[in-house]
Coordinates of C-alpha atoms in Angstrom, one line a residue:
Chain A
M1 CA 12.2 55.4 5.4
R2 CA 13.0 52.9 8.1
D3 CA 11.5 50.1 6.1
S4 CA 13.3 51.1 3.0
F5 CA 16.5 51.1 5.0
A6 CA 15.9 47.6 6.3
R7 CA 15.0 46.3 2.9
E8 CA 18.0 47.8 1.2
M9 CA 20.3 46.6 3.9
T10 CA 19.0 43.1 3.4
A11 CA 19.5 43.3 -0.3
L12 CA 23.0 44.6 0.1
A13 CA 23.9 41.9 2.7
A14 CA 22.8 39.3 0.2
Q15 CA 25.0 40.7 -2.5
R16 CA 28.1 41.5 -0.4
S17 CA 29.9 39.5 2.3
D18 CA 31.3 42.6 4.0
V19 CA 28.1 44.4 4.9
T20 CA 27.5 44.2 8.6
L21 CA 24.6 45.6 10.6
L22 CA 25.0 46.8 14.2
S23 CA 21.8 47.8 16.1
G24 CA 21.7 49.6 19.4
D25 CA 18.9 47.4 20.7
I26 CA 16.2 48.9 18.5
G27 CA 14.3 47.9 15.3
N28 CA 12.2 45.1 16.9
R29 CA 11.4 42.6 14.0
M30 CA 12.6 45.2 11.5
F31 CA 15.8 43.2 10.7
D32 CA 14.3 39.7 10.7
R33 CA 15.0 39.3 7.0
F34 CA 18.5 40.6 7.4
K35 CA 19.2 38.1 10.1
E36 CA 17.9 35.3 7.8
V37 CA 20.1 36.4 5.0
A38 CA 23.3 37.2 7.0
P39 CA 22.9 35.8 10.5
A40 CA 26.6 36.1 11.3
R41 CA 26.7 39.8 10.3
F42 CA 23.9 41.1 12.5
F43 CA 24.8 42.3 16.0
N44 CA 22.5 43.7 18.6
C45 CA 25.2 45.7 20.5
G46 CA 22.8 46.5 23.3
I47 CA 22.3 49.9 24.8
A48 CA 25.9 50.7 24.7
E49 CA 26.6 53.1 21.9
A50 CA 30.1 54.1 22.8
N51 CA 31.3 50.5 22.4
M52 CA 29.2 50.0 19.3
M53 CA 30.8 53.0 17.6
S54 CA 34.4 52.0 18.4
L55 CA 33.6 48.4 17.6
A56 CA 32.4 49.4 14.1
A57 CA 35.6 51.4 13.6
G58 CA 37.5 48.3 14.4
M59 CA 35.5 46.2 12.0
A60 CA 35.9 48.8 9.2
L61 CA 39.7 48.9 9.8
S62 CA 39.6 45.1 9.3
G63 CA 37.9 45.5 5.9
L64 CA 34.2 45.1 6.8
R65 CA 31.5 47.7 5.9
P66 CA 29.6 48.1 9.2
V67 CA 26.4 50.1 9.3
I68 CA 25.2 51.3 12.7
Y69 CA 21.5 51.9 13.4
T70 CA 19.8 53.5 16.4
I71 CA 17.8 56.5 17.4
T72 CA 19.6 59.7 16.3
P73 CA 20.7 61.2 19.6
F74 CA 22.1 57.9 20.8
T75 CA 24.2 57.3 17.6
T76 CA 25.5 60.9 17.5
T77 CA 25.9 63.0 20.6
R78 CA 25.9 60.1 23.0
C79 CA 29.1 58.7 21.4
L80 CA 30.5 61.8 19.8
E81 CA 34.1 61.1 20.9
Q82 CA 34.0 57.6 19.5
I83 CA 32.8 59.1 16.2
R84 CA 35.5 61.7 16.3
V85 CA 38.4 59.4 17.1
G86 CA 37.4 55.9 16.0
V87 CA 35.5 56.8 12.9
A88 CA 36.4 60.2 11.6
Y89 CA 40.1 60.4 12.5
H90 CA 40.8 56.8 11.4
Q91 CA 38.7 57.4 8.2
A92 CA 37.1 54.1 9.1
P93 CA 34.4 53.7 6.5
V94 CA 31.5 53.2 8.9
V95 CA 27.9 54.2 8.0
I96 CA 26.2 55.8 11.0
V97 CA 22.4 55.9 10.6
G98 CA 20.3 57.9 12.9
T99 CA 16.7 57.0 12.7
G100 CA 13.7 59.2 13.8
S101 CA 15.8 62.3 13.3
G102 CA 14.7 65.9 13.7
L103 CA 11.2 65.9 15.2
S104 CA 10.2 62.5 14.1
Y105 CA 9.8 61.5 17.7
A106 CA 8.6 64.9 18.8
E107 CA 6.3 63.6 21.4
L108 CA 9.0 61.6 23.1
G109 CA 10.6 64.8 24.3
P110 CA 14.0 66.4 24.1
T111 CA 15.9 63.2 24.9
H112 CA 14.7 61.8 21.6
H113 CA 14.9 65.0 19.5
S114 CA 17.9 65.5 17.3
L115 CA 18.3 69.2 16.5
E116 CA 22.1 69.4 16.8
D117 CA 23.4 66.4 15.0
M118 CA 24.2 67.9 11.6
A119 CA 25.7 71.0 13.2
I120 CA 28.1 68.9 15.4
L121 CA 29.0 66.2 13.0
R122 CA 29.7 68.4 10.0
T123 CA 32.7 69.8 11.9
L124 CA 34.5 66.4 11.7
P125 CA 36.9 66.2 8.9
G126 CA 36.2 63.5 6.3
L127 CA 32.7 62.6 7.5
N128 CA 29.9 62.9 5.0
V129 CA 26.7 64.3 6.6
V130 CA 23.6 63.4 4.6
A131 CA 19.9 63.8 5.2
P132 CA 17.8 62.0 2.6
A133 CA 14.5 63.6 1.8
D134 CA 12.8 60.3 0.8
S135 CA 13.4 56.6 0.5
A136 CA 14.8 56.8 -3.0
E137 CA 17.5 59.2 -1.9
L138 CA 18.2 57.1 1.2
V139 CA 18.8 54.0 -0.9
A140 CA 21.1 55.8 -3.3
Q141 CA 23.1 57.4 -0.6
L142 CA 23.4 54.2 1.4
R143 CA 24.7 52.3 -1.6
E144 CA 27.2 55.1 -2.3
A145 CA 28.3 55.3 1.3
L146 CA 29.0 51.6 1.3
N147 CA 31.4 52.1 -1.6
A148 CA 33.0 55.3 -0.3
P149 CA 36.5 55.3 1.2
N150 CA 35.3 57.5 4.0
P151 CA 32.6 57.4 6.7
T152 CA 29.1 58.7 6.4
Y153 CA 26.5 59.9 8.9
M154 CA 22.9 59.6 7.6
R155 CA 19.9 61.0 9.4
I156 CA 16.6 59.5 8.4
G157 CA 13.0 59.9 9.3
K158 CA 10.7 57.1 10.5
K159 CA 7.9 55.9 8.3
G160 CA 5.3 57.1 5.8
E161 CA 7.5 59.9 4.3
P162 CA 6.2 60.7 0.8
A163 CA 8.4 60.3 -2.3
L164 CA 9.7 63.7 -3.3
H165 CA 12.2 63.0 -6.0
G166 CA 11.2 62.3 -9.6
Q167 CA 12.4 59.4 -11.7
D168 CA 15.2 61.4 -13.3
A169 CA 16.7 62.7 -10.1
R170 CA 20.4 62.5 -9.7
L171 CA 20.6 61.0 -6.2
G172 CA 23.7 60.3 -4.1
I173 CA 26.0 62.0 -1.6
G174 CA 26.6 65.7 -2.4
K175 CA 24.1 65.6 -5.2
A176 CA 21.3 68.2 -5.2
N177 CA 18.1 68.3 -7.2
L178 CA 15.5 70.9 -8.1
L179 CA 12.3 69.3 -6.9
R180 CA 10.1 72.2 -8.3
E181 CA 10.8 75.0 -10.7
G182 CA 9.9 78.6 -9.7
S183 CA 11.0 82.2 -10.3
D184 CA 10.4 84.3 -7.2
L185 CA 12.3 82.6 -4.5
L186 CA 14.3 79.4 -3.8
V187 CA 13.7 77.1 -0.9
V188 CA 16.7 75.0 -0.4
G189 CA 16.4 72.2 2.1
V190 CA 17.3 68.7 3.3
G191 CA 15.2 65.9 4.6
P192 CA 11.5 64.9 4.5
I193 CA 10.4 68.3 5.6
L194 CA 10.9 69.3 2.0
G195 CA 7.5 67.8 1.5
E196 CA 6.0 70.7 3.5
A197 CA 7.9 73.2 1.2
L198 CA 6.5 71.5 -1.9
Q199 CA 2.9 71.8 -0.5
A200 CA 3.5 75.4 0.4
A201 CA 4.8 76.1 -3.1
E202 CA 1.7 74.4 -4.6
A203 CA -0.6 76.5 -2.3
L204 CA 1.1 79.7 -3.3
A205 CA 1.1 79.1 -7.0
P206 CA -2.5 80.3 -7.6
T207 CA -1.7 83.6 -5.8
G208 CA 1.0 84.3 -8.3
I209 CA 3.9 83.5 -6.1
S210 CA 6.3 81.1 -7.9
V211 CA 8.6 79.2 -5.5
A212 CA 11.4 76.8 -6.5
V213 CA 12.3 74.0 -4.2
A214 CA 15.7 72.4 -4.1
S215 CA 16.7 69.2 -2.2
L216 CA 20.4 69.2 -1.2
G217 CA 20.6 65.7 0.1
G218 CA 22.9 66.7 3.0
V219 CA 25.1 69.3 4.5
K220 CA 28.5 67.8 3.7
P221 CA 29.7 67.8 1.1
L222 CA 27.6 70.5 -0.5
D223 CA 26.9 70.3 -4.2
G224 CA 28.9 73.4 -5.2
P225 CA 28.1 73.5 -8.9
F226 CA 24.4 73.2 -8.2
L227 CA 24.5 76.0 -5.6
A228 CA 26.5 78.2 -8.0
A229 CA 23.9 77.7 -10.7
M230 CA 21.1 78.5 -8.2
A231 CA 22.9 81.6 -7.1
E232 CA 22.9 82.8 -10.7
R233 CA 19.2 82.4 -10.9
F234 CA 17.8 83.3 -7.5
P235 CA 18.8 86.3 -5.3
H236 CA 16.5 85.2 -2.5
W237 CA 16.9 81.9 -0.7
L238 CA 15.2 80.3 2.3
S239 CA 17.0 77.4 3.9
L240 CA 14.8 74.7 5.4
E241 CA 15.8 71.9 7.8
E242 CA 14.2 70.0 10.6
H243 CA 17.1 70.8 12.8
G244 CA 18.1 73.6 15.1
I245 CA 18.8 76.9 13.5
T246 CA 22.4 76.9 14.8
G247 CA 25.1 75.3 12.8
G248 CA 23.1 73.1 10.4
L249 CA 22.2 73.5 6.7
G250 CA 21.4 77.2 7.0
S251 CA 24.8 77.9 8.5
A252 CA 26.6 75.7 6.0
L253 CA 25.0 77.6 3.2
L254 CA 26.0 80.9 4.8
E255 CA 29.5 79.7 5.0
W256 CA 29.5 78.6 1.4
L257 CA 28.0 81.9 0.3
A258 CA 30.5 83.9 2.3
D259 CA 33.5 82.1 0.9
R260 CA 32.6 82.5 -2.8
D261 CA 32.7 85.2 -5.4
G262 CA 29.4 85.7 -7.1
P263 CA 26.1 87.6 -7.0
A264 CA 24.9 88.6 -3.6
I265 CA 22.3 86.3 -2.1
R266 CA 19.8 87.1 0.6
L267 CA 19.5 83.9 2.7
R268 CA 17.0 83.5 5.5
R269 CA 17.3 80.4 7.7
L270 CA 14.2 78.3 8.7
G271 CA 14.5 75.6 11.3
V272 CA 13.9 74.9 15.0
P273 CA 14.6 77.9 17.2
D274 CA 17.6 77.8 19.6
A275 CA 15.6 76.2 22.4
F276 CA 14.6 72.8 23.8
L277 CA 11.0 71.9 23.2
H278 CA 9.0 70.5 26.1
E279 CA 5.4 71.4 25.4
L280 CA 5.0 68.3 23.3
G281 CA 2.8 67.0 20.5
N282 CA 3.5 64.8 17.5
Q283 CA 5.7 65.7 14.6
A284 CA 2.9 67.4 12.6
Y285 CA 1.8 69.4 15.7
T286 CA 5.3 70.5 16.4
R287 CA 6.0 71.5 12.8
R288 CA 2.8 73.6 12.9
Q289 CA 3.7 75.2 16.2
L290 CA 7.1 76.2 14.8
G291 CA 5.7 77.5 11.5
L292 CA 7.5 74.7 9.7
D293 CA 4.4 73.0 8.2
A294 CA 3.1 73.8 4.7
E295 CA 0.8 76.6 5.9
G296 CA 3.4 78.2 8.1
L297 CA 6.0 78.0 5.4
A298 CA 3.5 79.5 2.9
Q299 CA 3.0 82.5 5.2
T300 CA 6.7 82.9 5.7
I301 CA 7.4 82.8 2.0
R302 CA 4.6 85.3 1.2
R303 CA 5.9 87.7 3.9
A304 CA 9.5 87.3 2.7
I305 CA 8.4 88.3 -0.8
E306 CA 6.2 91.1 0.3
E307 CA 8.8 92.6 2.6
R308 CA 11.5 92.4 0.0
P309 CA 12.9 95.9 -0.9
Q310 CA 11.7 96.9 -4.3
Chain B
M1 CA 49.3 33.8 3.5
I2 CA 49.9 32.8 7.2
A3 CA 51.3 35.6 9.3
T4 CA 54.8 35.0 10.6
A5 CA 55.0 33.0 13.8
P6 CA 56.5 34.7 16.8
T7 CA 60.2 34.4 17.6
Q8 CA 61.3 32.0 20.2
R9 CA 63.7 33.6 22.7
S10 CA 65.1 32.3 26.0
P11 CA 64.1 34.1 29.2
A12 CA 67.6 35.6 29.3
Q13 CA 67.2 37.0 25.8
L14 CA 63.8 38.5 26.7
A15 CA 65.3 40.1 29.8
A16 CA 68.1 41.5 27.8
T17 CA 65.7 42.9 25.3
A18 CA 63.6 44.5 28.1
L19 CA 66.7 46.1 29.5
T20 CA 67.7 47.6 26.1
L21 CA 64.3 48.9 25.6
R22 CA 64.2 50.6 29.0
Q23 CA 67.6 52.2 28.3
R24 CA 66.4 53.6 25.0
L25 CA 63.1 54.7 26.5
V26 CA 64.6 56.7 29.3
S27 CA 67.2 58.2 27.0
T28 CA 64.7 59.1 24.3
S29 CA 62.2 60.5 26.7
A30 CA 64.8 62.6 28.4
A31 CA 66.0 64.0 25.1
A32 CA 62.5 64.6 23.8
K33 CA 60.9 65.7 27.1
I34 CA 58.1 63.2 26.6
P35 CA 56.4 62.2 29.8
H36 CA 54.5 59.0 30.9
L37 CA 57.8 57.3 31.7
G38 CA 56.3 55.5 34.7
S39 CA 53.4 54.1 32.6
C40 CA 55.9 52.9 29.9
L41 CA 58.2 51.2 32.3
S42 CA 55.5 49.2 33.9
C43 CA 54.5 47.4 30.7
V44 CA 57.9 46.5 29.2
E45 CA 57.8 42.8 30.0
L46 CA 54.2 42.5 28.8
L47 CA 55.1 44.1 25.5
V48 CA 58.3 42.1 25.1
Q49 CA 56.5 38.8 25.7
L50 CA 53.7 39.8 23.3
Y51 CA 55.9 41.0 20.5
W52 CA 58.6 38.3 20.7
Q53 CA 56.7 35.2 21.9
E54 CA 53.0 35.6 21.2
L55 CA 51.9 37.8 18.3
H56 CA 51.7 36.4 14.8
L57 CA 53.1 39.4 12.9
D58 CA 55.5 40.0 10.0
P59 CA 57.4 43.2 10.4
A60 CA 58.2 43.0 6.7
N61 CA 54.5 42.7 5.9
P62 CA 52.8 44.7 8.7
E63 CA 49.4 44.8 6.9
D64 CA 49.0 41.1 6.3
P65 CA 45.2 40.6 6.8
E66 CA 45.8 37.4 8.7
R67 CA 48.0 39.0 11.3
D68 CA 47.2 39.2 15.0
R69 CA 46.2 42.7 16.1
F70 CA 47.7 44.5 19.1
L71 CA 46.1 47.7 20.2
L72 CA 47.7 49.9 22.8
S73 CA 44.5 50.9 24.5
K74 CA 46.6 52.8 27.0
G75 CA 47.8 55.1 24.3
H76 CA 50.1 57.1 26.6
G77 CA 52.4 54.1 26.5
A78 CA 53.3 54.9 22.9
P79 CA 57.0 55.8 23.7
I80 CA 57.7 52.2 24.8
L81 CA 55.6 50.8 22.0
F82 CA 57.6 52.8 19.4
Q83 CA 60.8 51.3 20.9
V84 CA 59.3 47.8 20.7
L85 CA 58.3 48.2 17.1
A86 CA 61.7 49.5 16.1
E87 CA 63.6 46.7 17.9
R88 CA 61.2 44.1 16.4
G89 CA 62.1 45.5 12.9
F90 CA 58.9 47.3 11.9
F91 CA 61.0 50.4 11.1
P92 CA 64.6 51.4 11.5
L93 CA 65.6 52.6 15.0
E94 CA 67.0 55.8 13.4
R95 CA 63.4 56.9 12.8
L96 CA 63.1 57.4 16.6
E97 CA 65.7 60.2 16.4
D98 CA 62.7 62.3 15.4
F99 CA 60.8 61.4 18.5
G100 CA 59.1 64.4 19.9
K101 CA 60.4 66.8 17.3
A102 CA 58.1 69.2 15.5
G103 CA 56.6 67.7 12.4
S104 CA 57.4 64.1 13.5
V105 CA 54.7 61.4 13.7
F106 CA 56.4 60.1 16.8
H107 CA 54.9 61.9 19.8
E108 CA 53.1 61.1 23.0
H109 CA 50.4 58.9 21.4
P110 CA 50.2 56.6 18.4
P111 CA 48.7 58.2 15.2
K112 CA 46.2 56.4 13.1
P113 CA 47.5 53.5 11.0
G114 CA 49.4 54.3 7.9
Y115 CA 52.1 56.5 9.4
I116 CA 54.0 54.1 11.6
P117 CA 54.3 50.5 10.6
G118 CA 52.8 48.2 13.2
I119 CA 50.4 50.7 14.7
E120 CA 46.9 49.4 14.5
A121 CA 44.9 52.3 16.0
A122 CA 45.2 55.8 17.2
T123 CA 44.7 55.8 21.0
G124 CA 45.4 58.3 23.7
S125 CA 41.8 59.0 24.7
L126 CA 41.2 56.1 27.1
G127 CA 38.5 53.5 26.5
H128 CA 38.7 53.2 22.8
G129 CA 41.2 50.5 22.1
L130 CA 39.4 47.6 23.7
P131 CA 36.2 48.2 21.8
M132 CA 38.1 48.6 18.6
A133 CA 40.0 45.4 19.2
L134 CA 36.6 43.7 19.9
G135 CA 35.4 45.0 16.5
M136 CA 38.6 43.5 14.9
A137 CA 38.0 40.2 16.6
L138 CA 34.4 40.0 15.4
A139 CA 35.6 41.0 11.9
A140 CA 38.1 38.1 11.9
R141 CA 35.4 35.7 12.9
I142 CA 33.1 36.9 10.1
Q143 CA 36.1 36.8 7.6
Q144 CA 37.2 33.4 8.9
R145 CA 40.7 34.6 9.6
P146 CA 42.9 33.2 12.3
S147 CA 43.8 36.6 13.8
R148 CA 43.7 37.0 17.5
C149 CA 43.2 40.4 19.0
Y150 CA 44.9 41.9 22.0
A151 CA 44.4 45.2 23.9
L152 CA 46.7 46.5 26.6
L153 CA 44.8 48.6 29.1
S154 CA 45.8 50.7 32.1
D155 CA 44.1 50.2 35.4
G156 CA 42.9 53.9 35.3
E157 CA 41.4 53.2 31.9
C158 CA 39.0 50.8 33.6
N159 CA 37.3 53.9 34.9
E160 CA 35.8 54.4 31.4
G161 CA 32.3 53.0 30.8
S162 CA 33.1 52.0 27.3
I163 CA 35.5 49.3 28.7
W164 CA 32.7 47.7 30.5
E165 CA 30.4 48.0 27.6
A166 CA 32.9 46.2 25.5
A167 CA 33.4 43.6 28.3
L168 CA 29.6 42.8 28.3
L169 CA 29.3 42.5 24.6
A170 CA 32.5 40.4 24.2
A171 CA 31.1 38.0 26.7
S172 CA 27.7 37.7 25.1
Q173 CA 29.3 37.2 21.7
K174 CA 31.8 34.6 23.2
V175 CA 34.8 36.3 21.5
H176 CA 37.4 34.0 22.9
T177 CA 40.0 35.3 20.4
L178 CA 40.1 38.6 22.3
T179 CA 42.6 39.1 25.1
A180 CA 42.7 42.2 27.3
I181 CA 45.8 42.7 29.4
I182 CA 45.6 45.2 32.2
D183 CA 48.9 46.9 33.2
F184 CA 47.8 47.1 36.9
N185 CA 50.4 49.5 38.2
K186 CA 48.1 50.8 40.9
W187 CA 48.3 54.5 39.8
Q188 CA 46.3 56.7 37.6
A189 CA 47.0 60.3 36.7
T190 CA 46.4 61.9 40.1
G191 CA 45.9 59.1 42.6
R192 CA 45.8 55.4 43.6
S193 CA 43.6 53.6 41.1
Q194 CA 42.0 51.6 43.9
E195 CA 41.0 54.8 45.6
V196 CA 39.9 57.1 42.8
M197 CA 37.2 54.6 41.7
A198 CA 36.4 51.3 43.4
L199 CA 38.4 49.0 41.1
D200 CA 39.0 46.3 43.6
P201 CA 38.5 43.4 43.2
L202 CA 39.5 43.9 39.5
A203 CA 39.9 40.3 38.3
A204 CA 36.7 39.3 40.0
K205 CA 34.9 42.1 38.3
W206 CA 36.0 40.8 34.9
E207 CA 35.1 37.3 35.9
A208 CA 31.6 38.5 36.9
F209 CA 31.3 40.1 33.4
G210 CA 31.8 36.7 31.9
W211 CA 35.5 36.8 31.1
H212 CA 38.2 34.2 31.8
A213 CA 40.3 36.1 34.3
Q214 CA 43.9 35.5 35.4
E215 CA 46.1 37.5 37.8
I216 CA 49.8 37.4 37.4
D217 CA 53.1 39.2 38.1
G218 CA 53.3 41.4 35.0
H219 CA 57.1 41.5 35.2
D220 CA 57.6 37.7 35.1
F221 CA 58.1 36.4 31.6
A222 CA 57.2 32.9 32.4
A223 CA 54.0 33.9 34.1
I224 CA 53.0 36.2 31.2
G225 CA 53.7 33.4 28.8
Q226 CA 51.7 30.9 30.7
A227 CA 48.7 33.3 31.0
L228 CA 48.8 34.1 27.3
A229 CA 48.8 30.4 26.5
A230 CA 45.9 29.8 28.8
A231 CA 44.0 32.6 27.1
R232 CA 44.7 31.0 23.8
A233 CA 43.4 27.7 25.1
E234 CA 40.1 29.2 26.2
N235 CA 37.5 28.5 23.6
E236 CA 34.4 30.2 24.8
R237 CA 35.1 33.3 26.9
P238 CA 37.2 36.4 26.2
S239 CA 40.3 36.5 28.4
V240 CA 41.7 39.1 30.7
I241 CA 45.1 39.1 32.2
V242 CA 45.3 41.3 35.3
A243 CA 49.0 41.9 35.4
H244 CA 50.3 43.3 38.7
T245 CA 53.1 45.7 37.8
V246 CA 55.1 48.5 39.3
K247 CA 54.8 51.9 37.8
G248 CA 58.3 53.1 36.9
K249 CA 59.7 49.5 37.1
G250 CA 63.4 49.2 36.6
V251 CA 64.6 52.6 37.9
S252 CA 64.6 52.6 41.6
F253 CA 63.8 56.3 42.1
M254 CA 60.9 56.1 39.6
E255 CA 59.3 53.0 41.0
D256 CA 55.9 53.6 42.5
D257 CA 56.4 57.3 42.4
N258 CA 53.6 58.9 40.4
N259 CA 55.5 62.1 39.7
W260 CA 57.0 60.1 36.8
H261 CA 53.7 60.2 35.1
Y262 CA 54.6 63.8 34.3
R263 CA 58.3 64.4 34.8
T264 CA 61.1 63.7 32.4
P265 CA 64.6 63.1 33.7
N266 CA 67.2 65.9 34.0
P267 CA 70.8 65.0 33.0
Q268 CA 71.7 63.8 36.5
E269 CA 68.6 61.7 36.8
L270 CA 69.2 60.3 33.3
A271 CA 72.7 59.3 34.2
A272 CA 71.5 57.7 37.4
A273 CA 68.8 55.8 35.6
L274 CA 71.1 54.5 32.9
A275 CA 73.7 53.5 35.5
E276 CA 71.0 51.3 37.2
L277 CA 69.8 49.9 33.9
E278 CA 73.4 48.9 32.9
T279 CA 74.1 47.1 36.1
V280 CA 71.1 44.8 36.2

């Protein structure tokens, strides 16, 4: 995803004179092409995220379209007030990109985990909060964010994430897609971890369990019409996010369900428990430990269906 | 379109404007019970010099993309900035009759742009204005616009780490179109600014951070004008003007008394203040 981001940024900078890239001293060599294409519009803002965020707001208020890039905790919770005041309150159309989100940098420890970002940032009025599942979705959302009147926060993975969306997917901000059809239960998620859900669904199919998998693209705005259609079809949902269980996608869906009229839905939330992780391994190890890999998800889904009241 | 050049006023005219603004400020704050009078009174000459002699702005076209940008990084000085903008013609003075009233956009801090002509940024939480002004200065450089960007800071605001983050980047980027002015009135909310955190030597700190630093009497129009001209002439480093000021300047019983960070005048105090301001 990182490479797709750098490639798309370079292409956009070549097309548009207002696209500006601010890095928090990361992305070694990653933006070499961008710097060739738009040398005056690349800024290494150093390890000083508060200034970088306010500076981006100032640029946006002057008509530029700045994109901020650094590791997720540093571009979110580190400078939350600058996001709240400079970006969200001013509705300065900044695009804030958090790389290595969720457990991408699991082995780097809690300082580099981002398991609260969506929960915290979706409370800010007027800020889109998106979490693309693959590179195609990232590119579509980035393009849309750079034309939107309001700011966007985008959490992305690192590299090697598989493509999950088909050619005919309707990608963008607040646009959901059904990645896999099914009939027994709906997994509704965001981010690259949806790849694990697809593998779980594939593994369960021969056992007669039919799982549908939906990709929501983000937590704000939610795709209301899509969710309403899903609510008509599926009484049992599992939400899935590589994010803490508090306040993220699962919570956003519960809020959406609580405030609407329609058929009752049983929603169970899957994510990282409400705890800091310090017995560390890589992302695959950590997902496995938390039951968020394909195998763990398959077990959870099977149990959810077996324990369902008849 | 080139933004309108500043007005050219004599020192006597500038002093008269400052006096009028102080009178209105004290009256309005007393009526609306809005505090921070001391912080507003310390920066009157700085604002008058900026708005009448320095900034390229057109009150009739406040969103001209080529305008200079002024950000009140010390957002609690909004009551005096509102008076300045009204007097400079950005909006009718009558609008300030709503100052402090429920439902009004005129309260203790500036709202985001779009509600009050001439306001470039919502400030009030300290440490945001200078980084935003830096972003605007870099934008002007990219867009090849003539705009210069100014931020007025308080000395207490220099406690904020984001100020020094901005200082470091502005120097590495050689943003010589950026000028920070520090209203160095020696007080912050609950103590002497030199004692709460080790600000001293303030100008030397900025100089060490790569800025062109000047120290002046922040109530002397000629000195402010010369310092702004020197900042404009600097073609490599960003500039800082450390303006030595007196908190509560112009009203004897408010001068250097930090209680006027919080208090608003009662009717007797208002009368006494106005009597002093009329006899200057």
